[in-house]
Coordinates of C-alpha atoms and ligand atoms in Angstrom, one line a residue:
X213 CA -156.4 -26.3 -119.8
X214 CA -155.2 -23.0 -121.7
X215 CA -156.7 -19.7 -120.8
X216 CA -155.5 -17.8 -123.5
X217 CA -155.3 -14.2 -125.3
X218 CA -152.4 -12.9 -123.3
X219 CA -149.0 -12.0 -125.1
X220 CA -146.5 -14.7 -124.4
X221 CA -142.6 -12.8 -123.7
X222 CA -139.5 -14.4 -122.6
X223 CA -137.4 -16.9 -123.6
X224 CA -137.4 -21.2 -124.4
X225 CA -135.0 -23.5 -124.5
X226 CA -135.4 -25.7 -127.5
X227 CA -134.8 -29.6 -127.0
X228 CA -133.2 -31.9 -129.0
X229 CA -134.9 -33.1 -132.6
X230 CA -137.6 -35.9 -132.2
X231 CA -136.8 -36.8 -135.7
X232 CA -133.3 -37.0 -135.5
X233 CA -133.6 -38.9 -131.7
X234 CA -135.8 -41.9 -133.4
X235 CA -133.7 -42.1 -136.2
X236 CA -130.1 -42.5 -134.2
X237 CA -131.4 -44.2 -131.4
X238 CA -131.5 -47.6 -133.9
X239 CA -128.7 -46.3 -135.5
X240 CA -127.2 -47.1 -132.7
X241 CA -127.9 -50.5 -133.5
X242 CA -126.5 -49.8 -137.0
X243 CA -123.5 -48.5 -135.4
X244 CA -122.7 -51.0 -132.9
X245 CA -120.8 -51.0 -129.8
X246 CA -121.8 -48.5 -127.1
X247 CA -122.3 -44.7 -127.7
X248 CA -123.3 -42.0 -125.6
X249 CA -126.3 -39.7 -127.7
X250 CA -126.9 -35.9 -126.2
X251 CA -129.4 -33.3 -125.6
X252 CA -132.1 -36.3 -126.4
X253 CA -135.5 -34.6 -125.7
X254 CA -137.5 -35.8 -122.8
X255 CA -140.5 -36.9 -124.8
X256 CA -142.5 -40.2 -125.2
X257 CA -141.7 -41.0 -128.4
X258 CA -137.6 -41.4 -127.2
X259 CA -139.0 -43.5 -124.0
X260 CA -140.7 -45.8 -126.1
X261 CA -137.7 -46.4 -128.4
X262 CA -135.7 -46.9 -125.5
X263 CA -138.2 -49.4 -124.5
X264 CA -137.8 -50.8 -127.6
X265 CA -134.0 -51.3 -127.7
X266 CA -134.0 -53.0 -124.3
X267 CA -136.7 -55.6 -125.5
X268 CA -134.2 -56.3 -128.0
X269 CA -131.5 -57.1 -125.3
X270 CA -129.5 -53.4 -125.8
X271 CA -128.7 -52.2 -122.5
X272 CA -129.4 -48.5 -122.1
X273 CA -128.9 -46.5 -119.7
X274 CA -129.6 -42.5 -118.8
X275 CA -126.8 -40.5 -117.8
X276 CA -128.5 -37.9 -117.1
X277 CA -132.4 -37.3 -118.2
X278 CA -131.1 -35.9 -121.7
X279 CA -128.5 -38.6 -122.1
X280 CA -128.1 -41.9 -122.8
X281 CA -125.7 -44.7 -123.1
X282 CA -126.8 -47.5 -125.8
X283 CA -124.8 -51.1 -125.1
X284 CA -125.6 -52.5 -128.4
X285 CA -123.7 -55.5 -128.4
X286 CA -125.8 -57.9 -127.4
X287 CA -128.8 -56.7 -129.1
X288 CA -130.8 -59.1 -131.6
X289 CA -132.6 -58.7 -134.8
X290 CA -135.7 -60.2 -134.3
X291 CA -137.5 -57.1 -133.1
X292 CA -139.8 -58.1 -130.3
X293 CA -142.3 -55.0 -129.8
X294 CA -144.3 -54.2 -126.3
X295 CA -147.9 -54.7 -126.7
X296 CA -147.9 -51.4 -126.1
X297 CA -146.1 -50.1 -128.6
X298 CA -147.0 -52.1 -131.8
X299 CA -148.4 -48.8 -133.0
X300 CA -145.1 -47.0 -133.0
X301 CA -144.7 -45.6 -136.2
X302 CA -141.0 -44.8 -136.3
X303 CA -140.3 -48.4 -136.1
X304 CA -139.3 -48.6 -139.5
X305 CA -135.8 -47.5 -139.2
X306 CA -135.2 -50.9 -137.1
X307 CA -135.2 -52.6 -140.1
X308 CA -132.7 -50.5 -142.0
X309 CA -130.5 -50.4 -139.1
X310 CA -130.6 -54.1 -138.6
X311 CA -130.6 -55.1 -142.4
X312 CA -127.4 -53.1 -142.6
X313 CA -125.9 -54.7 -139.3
X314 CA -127.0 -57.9 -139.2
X315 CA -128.0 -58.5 -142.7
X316 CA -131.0 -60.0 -141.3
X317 CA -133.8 -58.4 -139.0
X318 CA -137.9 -59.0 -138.1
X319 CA -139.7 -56.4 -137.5
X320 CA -143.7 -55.5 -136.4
X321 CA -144.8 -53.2 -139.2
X322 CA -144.9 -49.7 -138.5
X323 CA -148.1 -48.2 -136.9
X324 CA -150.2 -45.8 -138.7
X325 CA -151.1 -42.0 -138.2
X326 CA -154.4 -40.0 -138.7
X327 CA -153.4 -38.0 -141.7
X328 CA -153.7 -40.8 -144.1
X329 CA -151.8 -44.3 -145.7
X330 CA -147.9 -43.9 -145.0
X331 CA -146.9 -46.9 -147.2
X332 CA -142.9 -48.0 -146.6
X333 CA -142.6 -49.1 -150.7
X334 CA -139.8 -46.8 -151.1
X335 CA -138.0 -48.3 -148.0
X336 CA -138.2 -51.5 -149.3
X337 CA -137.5 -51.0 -153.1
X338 CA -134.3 -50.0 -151.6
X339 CA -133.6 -53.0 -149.5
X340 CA -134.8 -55.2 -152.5
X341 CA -132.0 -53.0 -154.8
X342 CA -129.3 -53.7 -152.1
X343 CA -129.9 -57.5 -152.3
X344 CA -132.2 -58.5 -149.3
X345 CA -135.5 -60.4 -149.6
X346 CA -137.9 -59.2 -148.2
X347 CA -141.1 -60.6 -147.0
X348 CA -144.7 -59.5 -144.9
X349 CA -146.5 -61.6 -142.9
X350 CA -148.6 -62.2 -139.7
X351 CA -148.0 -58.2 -139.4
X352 CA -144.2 -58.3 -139.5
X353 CA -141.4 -57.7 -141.8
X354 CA -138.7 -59.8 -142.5
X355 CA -135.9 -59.4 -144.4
X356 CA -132.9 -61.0 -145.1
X357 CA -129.7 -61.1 -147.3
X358 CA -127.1 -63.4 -148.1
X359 CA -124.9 -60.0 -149.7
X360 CA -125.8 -56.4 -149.4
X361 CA -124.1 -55.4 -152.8
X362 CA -124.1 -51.3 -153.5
X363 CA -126.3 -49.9 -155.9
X364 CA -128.2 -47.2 -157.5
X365 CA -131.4 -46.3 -155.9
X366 CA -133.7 -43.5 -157.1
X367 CA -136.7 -42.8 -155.0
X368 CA -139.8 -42.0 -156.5
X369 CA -140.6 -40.0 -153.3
X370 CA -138.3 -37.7 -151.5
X371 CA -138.9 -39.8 -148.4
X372 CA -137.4 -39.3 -144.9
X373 CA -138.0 -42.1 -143.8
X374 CA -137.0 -44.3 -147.3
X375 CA -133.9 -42.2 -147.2
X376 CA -132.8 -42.6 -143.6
X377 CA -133.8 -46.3 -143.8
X378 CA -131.7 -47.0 -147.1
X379 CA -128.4 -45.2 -145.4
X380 CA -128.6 -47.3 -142.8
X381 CA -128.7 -50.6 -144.8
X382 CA -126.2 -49.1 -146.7
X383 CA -123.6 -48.6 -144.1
X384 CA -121.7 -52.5 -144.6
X385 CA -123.3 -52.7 -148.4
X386 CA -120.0 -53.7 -150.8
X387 CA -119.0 -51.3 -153.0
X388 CA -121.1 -48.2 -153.4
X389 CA -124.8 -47.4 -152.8
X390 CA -126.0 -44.0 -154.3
X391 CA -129.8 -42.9 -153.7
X392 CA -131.3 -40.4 -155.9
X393 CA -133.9 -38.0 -155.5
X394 CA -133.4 -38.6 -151.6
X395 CA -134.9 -36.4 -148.9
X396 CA -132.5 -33.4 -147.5
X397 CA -134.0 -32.5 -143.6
X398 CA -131.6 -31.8 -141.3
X399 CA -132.5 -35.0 -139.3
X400 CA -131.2 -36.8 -142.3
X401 CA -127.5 -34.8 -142.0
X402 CA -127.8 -35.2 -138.3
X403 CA -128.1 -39.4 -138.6
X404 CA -125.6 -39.2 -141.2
X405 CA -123.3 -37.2 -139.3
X406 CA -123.6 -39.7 -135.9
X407 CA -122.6 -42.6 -138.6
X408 CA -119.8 -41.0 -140.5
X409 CA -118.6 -40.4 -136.9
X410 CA -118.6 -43.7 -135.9
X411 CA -116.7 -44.8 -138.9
X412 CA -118.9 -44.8 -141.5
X413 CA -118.6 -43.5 -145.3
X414 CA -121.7 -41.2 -146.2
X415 CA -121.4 -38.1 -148.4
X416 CA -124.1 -36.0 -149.5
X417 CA -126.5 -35.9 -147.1
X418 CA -128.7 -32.8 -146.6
X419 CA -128.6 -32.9 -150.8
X420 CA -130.4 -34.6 -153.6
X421 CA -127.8 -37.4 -153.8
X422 CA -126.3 -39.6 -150.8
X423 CA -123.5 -41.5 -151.4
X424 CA -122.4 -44.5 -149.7
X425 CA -119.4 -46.3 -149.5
X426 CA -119.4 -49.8 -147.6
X427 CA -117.4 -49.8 -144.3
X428 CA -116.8 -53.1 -142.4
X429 CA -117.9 -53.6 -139.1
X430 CA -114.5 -53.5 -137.7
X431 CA -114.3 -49.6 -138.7
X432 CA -116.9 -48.7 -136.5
X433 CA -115.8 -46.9 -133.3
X434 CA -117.9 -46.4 -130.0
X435 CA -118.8 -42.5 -130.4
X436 CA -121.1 -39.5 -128.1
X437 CA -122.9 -37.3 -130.3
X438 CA -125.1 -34.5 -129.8
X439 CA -128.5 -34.4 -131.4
X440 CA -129.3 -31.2 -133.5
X441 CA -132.4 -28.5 -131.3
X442 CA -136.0 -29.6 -133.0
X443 CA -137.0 -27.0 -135.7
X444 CA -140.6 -28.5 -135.5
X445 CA -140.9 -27.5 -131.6
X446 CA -139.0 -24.1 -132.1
X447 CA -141.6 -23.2 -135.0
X448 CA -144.2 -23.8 -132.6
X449 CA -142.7 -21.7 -130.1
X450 CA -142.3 -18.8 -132.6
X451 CA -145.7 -19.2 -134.2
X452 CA -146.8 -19.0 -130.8
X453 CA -145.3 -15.8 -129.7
X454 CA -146.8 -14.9 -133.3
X455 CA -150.3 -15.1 -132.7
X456 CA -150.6 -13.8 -129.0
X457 CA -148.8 -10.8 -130.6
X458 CA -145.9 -11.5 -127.6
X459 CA -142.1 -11.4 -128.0
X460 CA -140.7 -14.7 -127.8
X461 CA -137.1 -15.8 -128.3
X462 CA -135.9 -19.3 -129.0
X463 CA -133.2 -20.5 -127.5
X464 CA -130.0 -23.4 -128.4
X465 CA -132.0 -23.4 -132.0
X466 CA -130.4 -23.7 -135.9
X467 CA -131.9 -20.7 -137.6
X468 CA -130.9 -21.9 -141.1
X469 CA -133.4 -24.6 -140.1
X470 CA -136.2 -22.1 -139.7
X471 CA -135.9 -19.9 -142.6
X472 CA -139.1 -20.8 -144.9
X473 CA -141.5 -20.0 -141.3
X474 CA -139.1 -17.0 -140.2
X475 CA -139.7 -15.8 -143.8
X476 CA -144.0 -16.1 -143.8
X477 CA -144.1 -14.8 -140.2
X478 CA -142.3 -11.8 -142.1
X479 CA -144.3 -12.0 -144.9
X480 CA -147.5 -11.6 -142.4
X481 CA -146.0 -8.4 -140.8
X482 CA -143.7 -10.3 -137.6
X483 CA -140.3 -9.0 -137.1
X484 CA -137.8 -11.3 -136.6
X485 CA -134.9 -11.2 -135.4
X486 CA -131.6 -13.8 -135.8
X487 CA -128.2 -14.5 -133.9
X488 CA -125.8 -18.0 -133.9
X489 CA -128.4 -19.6 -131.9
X490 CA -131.4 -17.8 -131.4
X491 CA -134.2 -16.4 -133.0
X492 CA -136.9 -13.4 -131.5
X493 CA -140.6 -13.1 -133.0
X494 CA -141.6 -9.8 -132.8
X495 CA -145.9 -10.3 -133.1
X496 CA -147.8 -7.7 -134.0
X497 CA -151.9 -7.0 -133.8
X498 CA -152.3 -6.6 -137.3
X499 CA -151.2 -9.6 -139.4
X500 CA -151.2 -9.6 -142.9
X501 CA -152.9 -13.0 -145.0
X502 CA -150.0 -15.1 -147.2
X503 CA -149.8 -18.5 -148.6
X504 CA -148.2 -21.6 -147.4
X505 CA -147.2 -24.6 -149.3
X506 CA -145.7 -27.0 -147.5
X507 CA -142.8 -29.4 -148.7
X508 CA -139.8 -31.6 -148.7
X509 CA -136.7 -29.1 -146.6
X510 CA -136.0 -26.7 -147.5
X511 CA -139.5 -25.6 -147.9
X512 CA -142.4 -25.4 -145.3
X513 CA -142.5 -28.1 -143.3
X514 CA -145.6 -30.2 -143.2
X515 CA -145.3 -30.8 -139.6
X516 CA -145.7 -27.1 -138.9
X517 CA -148.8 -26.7 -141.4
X518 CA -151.3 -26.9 -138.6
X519 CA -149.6 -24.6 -136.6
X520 CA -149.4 -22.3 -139.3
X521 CA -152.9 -22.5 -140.1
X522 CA -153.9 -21.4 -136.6
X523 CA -151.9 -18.5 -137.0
X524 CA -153.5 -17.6 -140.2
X525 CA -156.4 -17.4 -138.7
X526 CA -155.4 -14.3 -137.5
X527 CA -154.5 -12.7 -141.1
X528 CA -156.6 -9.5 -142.3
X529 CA -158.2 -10.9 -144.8
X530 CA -157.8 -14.6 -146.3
X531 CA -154.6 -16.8 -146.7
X532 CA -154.4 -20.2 -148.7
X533 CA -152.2 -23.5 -147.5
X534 CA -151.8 -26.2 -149.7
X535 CA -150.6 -29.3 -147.9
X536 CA -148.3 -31.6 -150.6
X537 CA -146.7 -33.9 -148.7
X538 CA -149.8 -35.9 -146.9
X539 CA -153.0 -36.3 -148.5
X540 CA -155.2 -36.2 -145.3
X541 CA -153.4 -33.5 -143.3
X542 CA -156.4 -31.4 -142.8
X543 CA -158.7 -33.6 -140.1
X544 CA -157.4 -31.3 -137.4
X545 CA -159.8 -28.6 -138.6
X546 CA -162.4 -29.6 -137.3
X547 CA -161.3 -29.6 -134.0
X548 CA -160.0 -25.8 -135.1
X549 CA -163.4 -24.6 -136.0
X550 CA -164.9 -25.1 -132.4
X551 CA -162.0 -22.9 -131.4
X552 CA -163.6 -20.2 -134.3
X553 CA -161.4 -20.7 -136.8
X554 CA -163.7 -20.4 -140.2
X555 CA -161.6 -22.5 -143.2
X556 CA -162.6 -24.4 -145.9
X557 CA -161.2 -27.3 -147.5
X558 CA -161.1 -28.4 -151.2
X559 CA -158.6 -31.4 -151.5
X560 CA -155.4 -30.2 -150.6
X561 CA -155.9 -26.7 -150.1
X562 CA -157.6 -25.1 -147.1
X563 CA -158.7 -21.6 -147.6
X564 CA -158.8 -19.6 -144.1
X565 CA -160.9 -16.2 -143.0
X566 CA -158.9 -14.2 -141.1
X567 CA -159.3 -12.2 -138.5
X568 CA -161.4 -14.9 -136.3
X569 CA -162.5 -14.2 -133.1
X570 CA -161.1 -17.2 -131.6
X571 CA -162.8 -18.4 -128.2
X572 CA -162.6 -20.9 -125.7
X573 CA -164.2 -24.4 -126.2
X574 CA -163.2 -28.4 -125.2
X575 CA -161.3 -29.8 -128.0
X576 CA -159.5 -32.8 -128.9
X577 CA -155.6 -33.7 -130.1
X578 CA -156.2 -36.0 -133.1
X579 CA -152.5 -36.4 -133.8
X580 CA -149.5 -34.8 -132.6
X581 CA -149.1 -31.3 -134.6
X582 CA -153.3 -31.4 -134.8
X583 CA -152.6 -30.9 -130.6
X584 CA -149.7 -28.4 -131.4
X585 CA -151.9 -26.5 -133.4
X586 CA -154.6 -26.7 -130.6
X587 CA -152.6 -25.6 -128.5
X588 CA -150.8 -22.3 -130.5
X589 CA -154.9 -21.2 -131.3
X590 CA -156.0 -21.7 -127.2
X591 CA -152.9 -19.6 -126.5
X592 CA -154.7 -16.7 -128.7
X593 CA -158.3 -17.4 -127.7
X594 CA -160.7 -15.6 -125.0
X595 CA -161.4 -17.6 -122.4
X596 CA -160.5 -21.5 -121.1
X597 CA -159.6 -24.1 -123.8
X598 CA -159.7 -27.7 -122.6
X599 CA -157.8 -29.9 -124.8
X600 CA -158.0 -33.2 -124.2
X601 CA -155.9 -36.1 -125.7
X602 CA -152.9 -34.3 -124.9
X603 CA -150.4 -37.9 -124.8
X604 CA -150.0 -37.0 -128.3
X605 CA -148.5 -33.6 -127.9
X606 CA -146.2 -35.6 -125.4
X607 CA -145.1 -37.9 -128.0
X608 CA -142.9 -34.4 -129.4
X609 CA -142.9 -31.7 -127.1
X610 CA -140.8 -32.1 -124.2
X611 CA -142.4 -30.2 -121.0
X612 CA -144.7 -27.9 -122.9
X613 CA -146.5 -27.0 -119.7
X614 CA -143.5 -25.5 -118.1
X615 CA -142.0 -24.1 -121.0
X616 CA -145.4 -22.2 -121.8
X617 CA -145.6 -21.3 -118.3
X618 CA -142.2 -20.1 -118.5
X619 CA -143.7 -17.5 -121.4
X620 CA -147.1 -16.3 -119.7
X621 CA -149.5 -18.5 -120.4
X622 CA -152.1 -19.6 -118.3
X623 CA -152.2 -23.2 -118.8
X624 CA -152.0 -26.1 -116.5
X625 CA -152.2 -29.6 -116.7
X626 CA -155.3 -31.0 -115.8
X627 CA -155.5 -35.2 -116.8
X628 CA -153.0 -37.8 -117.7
X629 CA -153.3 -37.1 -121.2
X630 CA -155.4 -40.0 -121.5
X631 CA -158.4 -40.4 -118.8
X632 CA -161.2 -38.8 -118.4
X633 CA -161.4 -35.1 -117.9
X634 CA -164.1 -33.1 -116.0
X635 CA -164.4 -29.7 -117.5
X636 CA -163.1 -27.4 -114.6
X637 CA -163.9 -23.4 -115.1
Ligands
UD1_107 C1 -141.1 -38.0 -141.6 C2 -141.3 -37.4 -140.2 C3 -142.6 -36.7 -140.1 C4 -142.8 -35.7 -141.3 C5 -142.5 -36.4 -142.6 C6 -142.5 -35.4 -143.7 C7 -139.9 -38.8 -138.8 C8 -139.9 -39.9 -137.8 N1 -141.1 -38.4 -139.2 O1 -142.1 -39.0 -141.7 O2 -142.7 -36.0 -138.9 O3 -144.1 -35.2 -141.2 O4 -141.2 -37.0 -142.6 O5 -141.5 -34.4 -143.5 O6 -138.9 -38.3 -139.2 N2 -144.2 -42.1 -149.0 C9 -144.4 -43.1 -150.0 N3 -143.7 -44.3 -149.9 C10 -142.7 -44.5 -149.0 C11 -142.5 -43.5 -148.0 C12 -143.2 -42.3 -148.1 O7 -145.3 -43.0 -150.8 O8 -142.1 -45.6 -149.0 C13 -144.9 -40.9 -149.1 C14 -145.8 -40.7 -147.9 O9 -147.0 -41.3 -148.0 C15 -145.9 -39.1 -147.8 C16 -144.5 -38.7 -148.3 O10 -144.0 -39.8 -149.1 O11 -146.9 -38.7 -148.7 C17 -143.5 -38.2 -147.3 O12 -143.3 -39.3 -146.3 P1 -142.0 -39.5 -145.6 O13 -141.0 -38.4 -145.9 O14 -141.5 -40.9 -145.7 O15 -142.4 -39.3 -144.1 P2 -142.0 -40.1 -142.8 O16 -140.6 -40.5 -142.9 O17 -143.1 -41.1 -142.5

């Protein structure tokens, strides 16, 4: 429950990168041995992959609530998934990690999402390249290979997950594996990075081309690494401060990371404002209209498109966002409208009014940036917004109640995410 149009000051603390956290966390696998991954965020995407990993027969354990210890010595690589998390989408890197380790692994298929097909063919042309066969049936994957033998791999999609997926089957491939037209987000460096430090060979990540040269298992060392801050939760946080025309700085952040929004919240009027590890929004009443097209980093990220689009509705006069990386990426809308918004959609463009008077209504999270971008246009609207849904904004934001509350807001937690909610005042 938001009551909104009040300017949001102060400071957040950014967590750690959802994307990079469900990528390592079965690198870990990849890796081998026992390592100690920082500054994970507290969210329930990470719980469930820890879930994950211990059905598997890893042993992990929390150090602290932002760190934890992965045994993975004794894990296996038939992948047996808790009812409950069949639908788990970021499953898919299980299979790279234990192709690469095990040269074998079985594995649920990846859940869905609601902005349309996410197909793996790209994950597995690479596997196929490398050597492994691989097969789906009674909703799993298996694959398997006798070799892993280097290769070139060009993706026909910049894919993050293909990408990430490949580098991890890649690790103990002979010889060496190159992958073309590969994706280049910072997660991508970040899992890299926690490999290489274990002992693995990977250059060129974070550019067009990755190269990798096959390590034995033998090199591997037991490693702690420190996840990189989320650039998808501090965009939130600066759109955020954006639209309640506040003054919000983000904290323990990369700004590099956040240079295509830090330059359209410029664009719209914002000032901003940049140290080693910190960025300040400067909103402003009167925004200016602009157009946003998202793509692969370093362009505008997809994930922050709804978010965005809130924001715009704020623009004097109208602003354009093309959405290229998902087809469907629009269904939120909907949901936006009963908050005011007035856009229309043609394909894969959404045309917004500005300067809508947003107001309070009951809405519902359809995924997890649809609920982000809820949230960031309740925040700016008269009166009480009820959202409900809200266990997918928990799969990425760690503690967005406290850390809003810890800006101004009026907004309070009201349901379990998932039950029921009577409408309160
Ligand atoms: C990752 C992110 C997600 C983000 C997305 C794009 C994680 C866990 N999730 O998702 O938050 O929104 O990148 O930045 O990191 N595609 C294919 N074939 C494939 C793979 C992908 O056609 O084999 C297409 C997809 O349908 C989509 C596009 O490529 O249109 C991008 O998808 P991809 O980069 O793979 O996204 P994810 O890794 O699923």
């Amino acid at each position: 429950m938001i009551s909104g149009n009040k300017p949001l000051k102060g400071r957040v603390d950014i967590s750690g990168a959802k994307n990079a956290a469900v990528a390592i966390i079965p690198a870990t696998l990849c890796a081998g041995g026992v390592h100690t991954i920082e500054n994970l965020p507290q969210i329930e995407d990470v719980r469930n992959y820890i879930a994950v990993l211990e059905s598997m027969g890893a042993k992990c354990r929390l150090l602290n609530p932002s760190t934890l210890q992965v045994d993975a010595r004794k894990a296996n690589s038939t992948v047996h998934m808790p009812d409950n998390l069949k639908g788990m989408r970021a499953s898919y890197y299980l299979i790279g990690a234990l192709l690469g380790r095990y040269k074998h692994a079985v594995v649920p298929m990846p859940g869905g999402c609601n902005f349309g097909s996410r197909p793996i063919d790209q994950h597995i042309k690479g596997f196929e390249a490398l050597g492994a066969t691989v097969v789906q049936e009674h909703g799993s994957i298996f694959v398997s290979a006798q070799r892993l033998v280097g290769t070139k791999i060009y993706l026909d999609v910049a894919s993050v997950g293909a990408t990430i997926n490949i580098m991890m089957a890649a690790v103990y491939a002979e010889g060496e594996t190159t992958i073309e037209n590969c994706a280049k987000e910072p997660h991508i460096v970040d899992c890299a990075n926690f490999l290489n430090m274990c002992g693995a060979n990977i250059k060129g990540a974070g550019t067009g081309v990755i190269r990798i040269l096959g390590v034995k298992t033998s090199d591997m060392k037991d490693r702690d690494y420190t996840i990189i801050p989320d650039q998808i939760e501090a965009g939130t946080y600066m759109i955020a401060g954006a639209i309640t025309s506040g003054e919000v700085v983000v904290r323990k952040v990369i700004p590099k990371h956040m240079e295509a929004l830090s330059a359209k919240l410029q664009e719209m009027g914002c000032e901003i404002f940049a140290g080693d590890d910190w960025i300040k929004v400067r909103g402003k009443t009167e925004l200016k209209p602009t157009t946003v097209t998202t793509l692969y980093y370093p362009g505008f990220p997809t994930d922050l498109q709804p978010q965005m689009t809130a924001l715009l509705t704020q623009g004097n006069g109208t602003s354009y966002v093309t959405e290229t990386v998902f087809e469907n990426r629009f269904q939120y809308i909907d949901q936006l409208a009963r908050l005011g918004a007035k856009v229309k959609i043609e394909g894969r463009m959404a045309a917004i009014e500005g300067a809508a008077r947003l107001t309070g209504a009951h809405v519902e999270a359809t995924d997890l940036r649809a609920g982000a971008c809820l949230v960031v246009a309740a925040l700016a609207a008269e009166g009480a917004t009820k959202i409900s849904n809200v266990h997918f904004i928990d799969r990425g934001y760690e503690n967005i109640v406290d850390k809003l509350k810890a800006l101004g807001a009026s907004v309070r937690r009201i349901g379990d995410g998932e039950a029921p909610i009577v409408m309160e005042a």
